XYZ file of C-alpha atoms in Angstrom:
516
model
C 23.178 5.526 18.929
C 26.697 5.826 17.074
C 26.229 8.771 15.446
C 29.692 8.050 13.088
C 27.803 5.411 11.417
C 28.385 5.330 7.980
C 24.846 5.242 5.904
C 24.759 5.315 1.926
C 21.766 7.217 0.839
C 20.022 6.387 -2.342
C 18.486 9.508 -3.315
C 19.831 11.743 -5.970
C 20.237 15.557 -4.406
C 19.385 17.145 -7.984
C 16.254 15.310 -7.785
C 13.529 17.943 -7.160
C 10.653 15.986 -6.328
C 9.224 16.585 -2.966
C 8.260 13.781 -1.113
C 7.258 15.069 1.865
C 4.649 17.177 3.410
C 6.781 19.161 5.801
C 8.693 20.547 2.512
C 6.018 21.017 0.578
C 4.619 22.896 3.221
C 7.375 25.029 3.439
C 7.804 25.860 0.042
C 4.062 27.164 -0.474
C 4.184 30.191 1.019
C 7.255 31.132 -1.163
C 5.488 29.635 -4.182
C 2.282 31.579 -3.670
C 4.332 34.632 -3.772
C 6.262 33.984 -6.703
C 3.399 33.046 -8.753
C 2.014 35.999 -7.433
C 4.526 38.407 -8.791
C 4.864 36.709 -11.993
C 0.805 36.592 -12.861
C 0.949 38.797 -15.725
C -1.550 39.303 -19.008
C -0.661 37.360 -21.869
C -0.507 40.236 -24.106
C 0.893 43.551 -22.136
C 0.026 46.479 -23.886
C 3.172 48.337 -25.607
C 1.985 51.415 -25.271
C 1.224 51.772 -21.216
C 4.101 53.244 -19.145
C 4.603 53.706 -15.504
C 5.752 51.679 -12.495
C 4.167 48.706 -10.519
C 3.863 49.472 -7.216
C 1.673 46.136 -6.539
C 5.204 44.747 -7.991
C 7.092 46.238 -5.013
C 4.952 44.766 -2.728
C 5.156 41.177 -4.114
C 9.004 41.503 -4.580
C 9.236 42.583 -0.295
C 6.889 39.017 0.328
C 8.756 36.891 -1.907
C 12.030 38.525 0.406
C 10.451 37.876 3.106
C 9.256 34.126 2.173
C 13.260 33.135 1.148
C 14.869 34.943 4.139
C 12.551 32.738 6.539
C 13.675 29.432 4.641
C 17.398 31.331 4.657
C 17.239 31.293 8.339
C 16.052 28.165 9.108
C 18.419 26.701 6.708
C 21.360 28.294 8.121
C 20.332 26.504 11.977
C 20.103 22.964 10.665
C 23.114 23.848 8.750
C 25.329 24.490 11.727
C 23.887 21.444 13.897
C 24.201 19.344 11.183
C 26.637 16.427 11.543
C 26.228 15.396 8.023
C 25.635 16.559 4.530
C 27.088 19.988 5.968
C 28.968 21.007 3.092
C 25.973 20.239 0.422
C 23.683 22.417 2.906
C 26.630 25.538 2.605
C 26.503 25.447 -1.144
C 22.711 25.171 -1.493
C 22.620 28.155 0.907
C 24.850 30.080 -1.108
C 22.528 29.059 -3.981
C 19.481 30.226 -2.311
C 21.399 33.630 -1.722
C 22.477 33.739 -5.173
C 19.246 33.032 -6.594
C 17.180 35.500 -4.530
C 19.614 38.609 -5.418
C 18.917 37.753 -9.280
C 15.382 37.733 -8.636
C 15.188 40.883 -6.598
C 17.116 42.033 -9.493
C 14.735 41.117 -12.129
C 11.634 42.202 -10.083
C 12.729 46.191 -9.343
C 13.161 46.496 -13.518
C 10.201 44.958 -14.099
C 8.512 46.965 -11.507
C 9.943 49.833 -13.503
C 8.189 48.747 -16.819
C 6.121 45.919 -16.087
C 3.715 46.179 -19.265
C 7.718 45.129 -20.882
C 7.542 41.566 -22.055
C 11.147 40.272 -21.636
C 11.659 42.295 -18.008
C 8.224 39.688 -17.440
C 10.191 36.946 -19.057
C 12.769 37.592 -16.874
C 11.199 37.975 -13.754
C 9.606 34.441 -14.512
C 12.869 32.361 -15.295
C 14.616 34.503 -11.947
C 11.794 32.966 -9.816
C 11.988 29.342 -11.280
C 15.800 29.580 -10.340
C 15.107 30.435 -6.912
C 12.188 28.250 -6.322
C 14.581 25.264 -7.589
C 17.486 26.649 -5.095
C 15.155 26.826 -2.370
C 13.256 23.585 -3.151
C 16.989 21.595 -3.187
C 17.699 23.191 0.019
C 14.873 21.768 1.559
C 15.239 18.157 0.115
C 18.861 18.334 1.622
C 17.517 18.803 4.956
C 14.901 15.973 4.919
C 17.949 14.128 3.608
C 19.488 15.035 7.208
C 16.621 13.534 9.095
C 16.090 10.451 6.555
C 20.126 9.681 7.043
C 19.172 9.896 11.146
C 16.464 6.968 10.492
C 18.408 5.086 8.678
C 21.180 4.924 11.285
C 18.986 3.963 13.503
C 18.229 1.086 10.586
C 21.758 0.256 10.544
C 22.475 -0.102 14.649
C 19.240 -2.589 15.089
C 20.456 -4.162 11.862
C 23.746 -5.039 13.873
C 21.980 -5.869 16.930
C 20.222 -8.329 15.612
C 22.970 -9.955 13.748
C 24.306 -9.984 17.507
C 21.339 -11.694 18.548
C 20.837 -14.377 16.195
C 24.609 -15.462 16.943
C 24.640 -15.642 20.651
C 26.189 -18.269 22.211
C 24.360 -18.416 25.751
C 20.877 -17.126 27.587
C 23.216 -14.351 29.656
C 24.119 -12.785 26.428
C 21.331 -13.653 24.368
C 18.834 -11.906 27.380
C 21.752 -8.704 27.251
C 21.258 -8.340 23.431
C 17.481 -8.667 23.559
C 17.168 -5.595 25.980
C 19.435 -3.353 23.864
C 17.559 -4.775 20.526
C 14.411 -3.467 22.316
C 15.390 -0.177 23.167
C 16.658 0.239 19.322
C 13.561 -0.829 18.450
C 11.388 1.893 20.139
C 13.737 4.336 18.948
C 13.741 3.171 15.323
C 9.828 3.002 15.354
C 9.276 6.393 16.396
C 11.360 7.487 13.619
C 9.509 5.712 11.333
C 6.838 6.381 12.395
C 7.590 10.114 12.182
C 8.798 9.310 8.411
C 5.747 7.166 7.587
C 3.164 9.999 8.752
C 5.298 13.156 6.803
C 5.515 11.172 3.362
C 3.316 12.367 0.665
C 3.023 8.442 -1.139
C 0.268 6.656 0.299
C 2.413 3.319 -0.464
C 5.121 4.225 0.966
C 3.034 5.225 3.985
C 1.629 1.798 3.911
C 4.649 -0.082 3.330
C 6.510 1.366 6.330
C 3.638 0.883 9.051
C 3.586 -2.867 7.705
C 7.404 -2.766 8.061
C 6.853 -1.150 11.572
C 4.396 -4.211 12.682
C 6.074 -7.041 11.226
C 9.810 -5.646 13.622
C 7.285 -5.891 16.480
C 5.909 -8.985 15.866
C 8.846 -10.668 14.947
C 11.511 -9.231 17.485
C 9.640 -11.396 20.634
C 9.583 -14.501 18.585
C 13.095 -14.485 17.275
C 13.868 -13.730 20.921
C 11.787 -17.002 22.295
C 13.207 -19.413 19.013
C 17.005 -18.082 19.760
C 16.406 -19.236 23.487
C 14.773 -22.688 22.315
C 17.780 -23.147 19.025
C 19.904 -22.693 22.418
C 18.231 -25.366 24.164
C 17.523 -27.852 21.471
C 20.455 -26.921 18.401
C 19.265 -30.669 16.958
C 16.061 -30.019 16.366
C 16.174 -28.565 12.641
C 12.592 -27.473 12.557
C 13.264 -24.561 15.161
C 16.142 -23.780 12.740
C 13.994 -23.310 9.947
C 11.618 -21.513 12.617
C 14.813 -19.030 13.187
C 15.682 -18.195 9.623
C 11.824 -17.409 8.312
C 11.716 -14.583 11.361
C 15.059 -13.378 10.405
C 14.385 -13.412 6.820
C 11.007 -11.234 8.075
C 13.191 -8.683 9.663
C 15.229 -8.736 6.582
C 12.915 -7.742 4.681
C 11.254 -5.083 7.316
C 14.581 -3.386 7.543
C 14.800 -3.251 3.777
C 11.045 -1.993 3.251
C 12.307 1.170 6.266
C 15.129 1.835 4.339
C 13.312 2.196 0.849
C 10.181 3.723 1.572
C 11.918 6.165 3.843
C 14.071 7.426 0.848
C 10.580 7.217 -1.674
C 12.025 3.789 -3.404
C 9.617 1.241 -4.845
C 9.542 -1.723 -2.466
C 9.474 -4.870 -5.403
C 8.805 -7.402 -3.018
C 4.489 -6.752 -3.755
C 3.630 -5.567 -6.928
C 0.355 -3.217 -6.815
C -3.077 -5.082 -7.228
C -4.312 -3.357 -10.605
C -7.547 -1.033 -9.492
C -10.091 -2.676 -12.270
C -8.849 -6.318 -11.561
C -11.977 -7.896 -10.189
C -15.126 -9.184 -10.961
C -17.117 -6.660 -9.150
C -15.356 -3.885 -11.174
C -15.521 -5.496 -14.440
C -19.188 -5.925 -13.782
C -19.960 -2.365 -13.081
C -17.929 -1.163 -15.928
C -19.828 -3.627 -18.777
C -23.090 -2.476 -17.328
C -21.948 1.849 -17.619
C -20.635 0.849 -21.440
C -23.601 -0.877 -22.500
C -25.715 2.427 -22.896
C -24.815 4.278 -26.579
C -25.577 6.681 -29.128
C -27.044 4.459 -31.863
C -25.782 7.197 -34.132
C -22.358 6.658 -33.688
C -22.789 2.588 -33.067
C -20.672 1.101 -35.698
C -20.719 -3.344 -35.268
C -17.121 -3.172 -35.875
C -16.171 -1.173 -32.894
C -18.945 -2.298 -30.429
C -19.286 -6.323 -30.906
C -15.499 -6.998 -30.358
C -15.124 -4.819 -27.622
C -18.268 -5.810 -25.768
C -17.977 -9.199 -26.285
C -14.303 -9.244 -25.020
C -15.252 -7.992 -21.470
C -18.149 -10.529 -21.036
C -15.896 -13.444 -21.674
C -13.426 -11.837 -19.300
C -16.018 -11.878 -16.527
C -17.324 -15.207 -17.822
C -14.322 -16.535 -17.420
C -13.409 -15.620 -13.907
C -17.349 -16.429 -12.892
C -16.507 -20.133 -14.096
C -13.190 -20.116 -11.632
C -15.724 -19.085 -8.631
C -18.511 -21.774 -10.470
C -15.591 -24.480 -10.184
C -13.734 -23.930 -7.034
C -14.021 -27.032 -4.687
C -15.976 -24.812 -1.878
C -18.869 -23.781 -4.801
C -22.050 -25.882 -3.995
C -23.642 -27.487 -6.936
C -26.304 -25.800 -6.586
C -24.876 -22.488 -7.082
C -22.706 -23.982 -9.352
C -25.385 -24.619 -11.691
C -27.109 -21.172 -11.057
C -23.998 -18.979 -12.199
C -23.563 -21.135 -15.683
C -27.272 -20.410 -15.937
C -26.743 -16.718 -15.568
C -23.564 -16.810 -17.390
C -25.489 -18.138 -20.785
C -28.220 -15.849 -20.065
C -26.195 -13.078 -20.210
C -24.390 -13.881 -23.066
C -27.883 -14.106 -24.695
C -28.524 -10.964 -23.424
C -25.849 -9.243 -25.077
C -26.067 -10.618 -28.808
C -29.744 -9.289 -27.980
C -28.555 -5.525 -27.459
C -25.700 -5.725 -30.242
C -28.651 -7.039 -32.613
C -31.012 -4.192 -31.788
C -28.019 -1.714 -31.956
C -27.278 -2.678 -35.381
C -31.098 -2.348 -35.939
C -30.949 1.196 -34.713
C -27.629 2.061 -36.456
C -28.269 5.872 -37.573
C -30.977 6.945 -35.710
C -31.089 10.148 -32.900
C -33.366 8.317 -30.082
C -33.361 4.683 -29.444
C -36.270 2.835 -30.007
C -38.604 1.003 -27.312
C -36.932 -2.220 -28.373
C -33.334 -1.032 -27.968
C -34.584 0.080 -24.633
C -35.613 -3.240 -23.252
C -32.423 -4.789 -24.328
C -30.590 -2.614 -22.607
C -32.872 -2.960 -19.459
C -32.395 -6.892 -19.827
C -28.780 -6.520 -20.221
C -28.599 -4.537 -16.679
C -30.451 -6.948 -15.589
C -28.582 -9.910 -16.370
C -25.819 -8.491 -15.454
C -27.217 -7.673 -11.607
C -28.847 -11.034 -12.032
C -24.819 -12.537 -13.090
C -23.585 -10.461 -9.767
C -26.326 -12.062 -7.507
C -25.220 -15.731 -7.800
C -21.909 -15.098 -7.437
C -22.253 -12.967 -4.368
C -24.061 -15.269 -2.983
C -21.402 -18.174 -3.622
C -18.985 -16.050 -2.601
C -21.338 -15.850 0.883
C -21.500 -19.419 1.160
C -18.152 -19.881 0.819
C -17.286 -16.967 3.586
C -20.040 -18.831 5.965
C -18.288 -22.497 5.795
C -14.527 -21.149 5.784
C -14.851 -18.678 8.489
C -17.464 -20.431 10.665
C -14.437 -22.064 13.109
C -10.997 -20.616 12.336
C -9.073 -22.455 15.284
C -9.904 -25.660 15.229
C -7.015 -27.017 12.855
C -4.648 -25.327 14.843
C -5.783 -26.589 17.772
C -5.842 -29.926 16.893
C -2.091 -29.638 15.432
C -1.138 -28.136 18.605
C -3.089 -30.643 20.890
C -0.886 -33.750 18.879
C 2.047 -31.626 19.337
C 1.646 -31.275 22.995
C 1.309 -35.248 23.360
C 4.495 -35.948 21.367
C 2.262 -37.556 18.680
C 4.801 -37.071 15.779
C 3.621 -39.519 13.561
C 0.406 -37.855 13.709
C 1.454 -34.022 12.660
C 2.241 -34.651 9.373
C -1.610 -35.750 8.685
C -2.669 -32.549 11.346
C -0.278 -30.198 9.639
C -1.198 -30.892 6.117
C -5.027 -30.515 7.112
C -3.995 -27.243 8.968
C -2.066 -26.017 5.898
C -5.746 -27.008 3.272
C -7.469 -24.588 6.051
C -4.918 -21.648 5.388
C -5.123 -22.215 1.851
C -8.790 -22.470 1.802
C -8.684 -19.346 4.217
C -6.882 -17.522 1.523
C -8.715 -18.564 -1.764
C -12.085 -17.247 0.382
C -10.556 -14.066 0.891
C -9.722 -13.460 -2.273
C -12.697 -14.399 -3.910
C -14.461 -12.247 -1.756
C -11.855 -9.671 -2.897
C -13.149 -10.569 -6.634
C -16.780 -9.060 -5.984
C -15.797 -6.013 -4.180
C -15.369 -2.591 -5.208
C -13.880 -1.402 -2.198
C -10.094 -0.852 -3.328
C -8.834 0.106 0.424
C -10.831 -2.697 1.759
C -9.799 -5.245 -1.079
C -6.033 -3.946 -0.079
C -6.422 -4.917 3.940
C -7.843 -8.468 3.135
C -4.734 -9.172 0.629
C -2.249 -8.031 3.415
C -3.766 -9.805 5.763
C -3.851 -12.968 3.901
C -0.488 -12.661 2.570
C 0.465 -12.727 6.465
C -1.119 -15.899 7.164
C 0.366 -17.559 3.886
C 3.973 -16.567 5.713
C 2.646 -17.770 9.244
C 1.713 -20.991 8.342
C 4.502 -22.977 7.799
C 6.056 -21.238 10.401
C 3.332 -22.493 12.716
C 3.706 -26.021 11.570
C 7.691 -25.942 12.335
C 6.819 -24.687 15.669
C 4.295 -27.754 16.331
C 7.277 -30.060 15.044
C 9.718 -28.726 17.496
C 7.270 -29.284 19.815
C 6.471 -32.759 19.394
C 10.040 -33.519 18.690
C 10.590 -31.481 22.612
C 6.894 -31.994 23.973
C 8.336 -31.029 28.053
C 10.487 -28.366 26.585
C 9.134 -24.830 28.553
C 10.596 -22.760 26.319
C 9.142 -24.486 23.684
C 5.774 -24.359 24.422
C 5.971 -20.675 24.840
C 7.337 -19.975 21.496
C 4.181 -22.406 19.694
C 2.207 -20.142 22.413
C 3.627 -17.256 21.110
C 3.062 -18.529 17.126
C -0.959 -19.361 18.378
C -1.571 -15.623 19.667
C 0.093 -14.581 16.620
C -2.517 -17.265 14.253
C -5.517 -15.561 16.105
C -4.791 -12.072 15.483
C -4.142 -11.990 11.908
C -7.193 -14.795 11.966
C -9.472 -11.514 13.575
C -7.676 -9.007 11.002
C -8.329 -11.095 7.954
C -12.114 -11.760 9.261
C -12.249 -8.060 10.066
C -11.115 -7.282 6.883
C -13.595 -9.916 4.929
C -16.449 -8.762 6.843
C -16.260 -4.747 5.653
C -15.784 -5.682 1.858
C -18.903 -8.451 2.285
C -22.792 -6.427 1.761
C -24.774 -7.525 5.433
C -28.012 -7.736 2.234
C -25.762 -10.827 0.683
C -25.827 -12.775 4.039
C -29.451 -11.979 4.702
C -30.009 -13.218 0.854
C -28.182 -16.429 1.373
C -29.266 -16.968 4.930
C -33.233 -16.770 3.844
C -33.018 -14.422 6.686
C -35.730 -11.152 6.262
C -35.769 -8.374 9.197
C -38.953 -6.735 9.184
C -38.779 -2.757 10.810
């Protein structure tokens, strides 16, 4: 590890948000004693007298809380090897900060029912909590500047190894690459578990897997590019892993400073059926005393088309059987019905303080239209699961098998088929996605299908290569390598689908009945 390694960091050191839980952690003892000594009555009598002695007390803790931080400032100070003259000054600060507050405190303590010796005390202990609070972010700077050094040498490492120029080196570079590898994971590791973002947390262990995944492979296409430099499909093979551990690196280096990685937006929270559904049916239920048709009908009406509309993308997708097809429009006009229903009997009960029996059974018939609506689509959404995720390997297996044989008129036809069953894989997942609830759940399944959107055409220039070079060894072991990879991101996304998917829809679908 060259420790002279010059690393820009991208975080602003008059930026007082903490980030992480070590700091936060300790900051709150010192913030639990300032808040303590600064808890005062609103109004302070003018007339009481006398000293605090409560005061005195508070003042020695908050002492005591800033010399602790002093001191174990002042060691990470003198081992630092960077940032040491930013860590001086926000000492001195810290110093500084903690004499005008002990200042402050003793004449308040003197006359504490005195509202600007208060006022005092209270902008004193800001200053110091901002001192001490910059302090600490300087010396989580020290450790985030360590990680990304450790960013920086596998960065050039693996520049190294994608331009070797024979096995001998190529072997040489992929040892050291590994070592940097296992020390660059347990420091992000370390970084991913200490930041407070549960994002950023995410987006590093993602980062972490994808620099394990793709280190081996870029290792076995290098040796085969070696081999075979005229076969461009290995080529394209080398720069989609490198362009992975691109973006890995990148992801490290962001989240690890608590920047917004741009490369996946967020999945809005309320953007699925399931969701939509369970929010019409909690709005439907009013006060027909402050009903008016203006603000009700447009509003209500809005969401239903909303859902109607992405029920009629499930009702059309190529994998919907007619049958179910058929059901869901059904259920789609009957709850539209249903609704012009309610708003009609609202407007009928426009003033009153209790609902009538009426009002109540339109409301009852909404719900249940709108469980009814849920139903049908659940259970398309079932059927679809069933067919898609009955047999995930044969495609692959079949493109592999004609790859194997040199059969190279024949991939195109086995790739394109193996490319409609990772689409098909994907639209399932998500539609399942549309009819859950289950945000973390909903999250795993999108990952996980995002990975096999980048896999596949990876896996179909690996088959190329390997009909183009069917006796190649060191071929076969990188489409090897690309099939292992297929089948465990094919159990993760299955994994995934299987927790956000109700055990009562397959029973419902299946005809299936389990008597206890």
């Amino acid at each position: 590890m060259s420790a002279e390694t010059p690393v820009t960091l991208n975080i602003d050191p008059q930026d007082l948000q903490v980030q992480t839980f070590t700091v936060e952690k300790l900051l709150e003892p010192l913030i639990i004693q300032v808040t303590t000594l600064v808890n005062c009555p609103q109004n302070p009598s003018n007339r009481r007298k006398g000293r605090s002695k409560r005061a005195r007390v508070l003042l020695a803790s908050v002492e005591e809380a800033t010399w602790n931080l002093l001191d174990k400032g002042q060691k990470i100070a003198q081992e630092a090897t960077v940032l040491k003259k930013e860590l001086t000054t926000a000492l001195e600060e810290v110093r500084k900060e903690s004499e005008a507050l002990k200042v402050s405190a003793e004449r308040f303590a003197d006359d504490p029912c005195y509202l600007p010796k208060r006022e005092a005390v209270v902008q004193a202990a800001r200053a110091l909590l901002a001192a001490v609070t910059r302090l600490l972010i300087l010396a989580d700077m020290i450790d985030v500047m360590s990680l990304l050094q450790h960013v920086s040498a596998f960065q050039r490492t693996f520049e190294s190894l994608k331009n070797v120029s024979n096995k001998s080196d190529l072997q040489k570079t992929y040892q050291k690459l590994g070592k940097e590898l296992e020390n660059l994971d347990y420091l992000a590791f370390k970084r991913q578990q200490d930041l407070k973002s549960p994002n950023q947390r995410d987006e590093i262990a993602g980062a972490r897997a994808s620099l394990k995944e793709n280190s081996p492979l870029l290792h076995s296409i290098c040796s085969a590019c070696l081999e075979h430099s005229d076969v461009a499909s290995l080529q394209a093979s080398k720069d989609t892993v490198c362009e992975e551990i691109h973006n890995a690196l990148n992801v490290i280096s962001n989240a690890s400073q608590g920047i917004q990685n741009t490369l996946a937006p967020p999945e809005p929270k309320a953007a699925t059926l399931g969701s939509a559904l369970d929010e019409l049916e909690n709005l439907i239920v009013l006060d027909p005393l402050t009903v008016t048709e203006e603000e009700i009908r447009p509003s209500l009406e809005k969401r239903l088309e909303a859902i109607i509309s992405g029920a009629a993308l499930l009702a059309d997708s190529s994998c919907t059987r007619d049958f179910h097809r058929e059901r869901i429009i059904a259920e789609c006009n009957a709850i539209r019905q249903a609704l012009q229903d309610l708003l009609s009997e609202y407007m009928n009960n426009t003033g009153k303080k209790e609902r009538s029996n009426t009002l109540n059974i339109a409301i009852d018939n909404m719900c249940k239209k709108t469980r009814d609506l849920r139903r049908q689509l659940r259970k398309a959404i079932i059927d679809h699961v069933s067919d898609s995720f009955l047999d995930t390997t044969v495609p692959l297996l079949v493109l592999i098998e004609a790859a194997k044989n040199g059969r190279e008129k024949e991939i195109k036809e086995y790739a394109s088929i193996f490319r409609e069953h990772t689409n098909r894989l994907i639209e399932v997942a998500n539609l399942a996605c549309s009819m859950s609830t289950n945000e973390d759940g909903i999250k795993i399944v999108r990952i996980a299908a995002n990975h096999l959107e980048t896999l596949c055409p990876q896996i179909i220039n690996a088959a190329l290569a390997l009909a183009a070079r069917p006796k190649s060894q060191v071929v076969k072991k990188t489409m090897e390598m690309y099939k292992h990879t297929w089948e465990n991101h094919i159990h993760v996304l299955t994994e995934a689908v299987d927790d956000i998917t109700s055990i009562d829809d397959f029973l419902a679908v299946s005809g299936m009945f389990l008597i206890f």
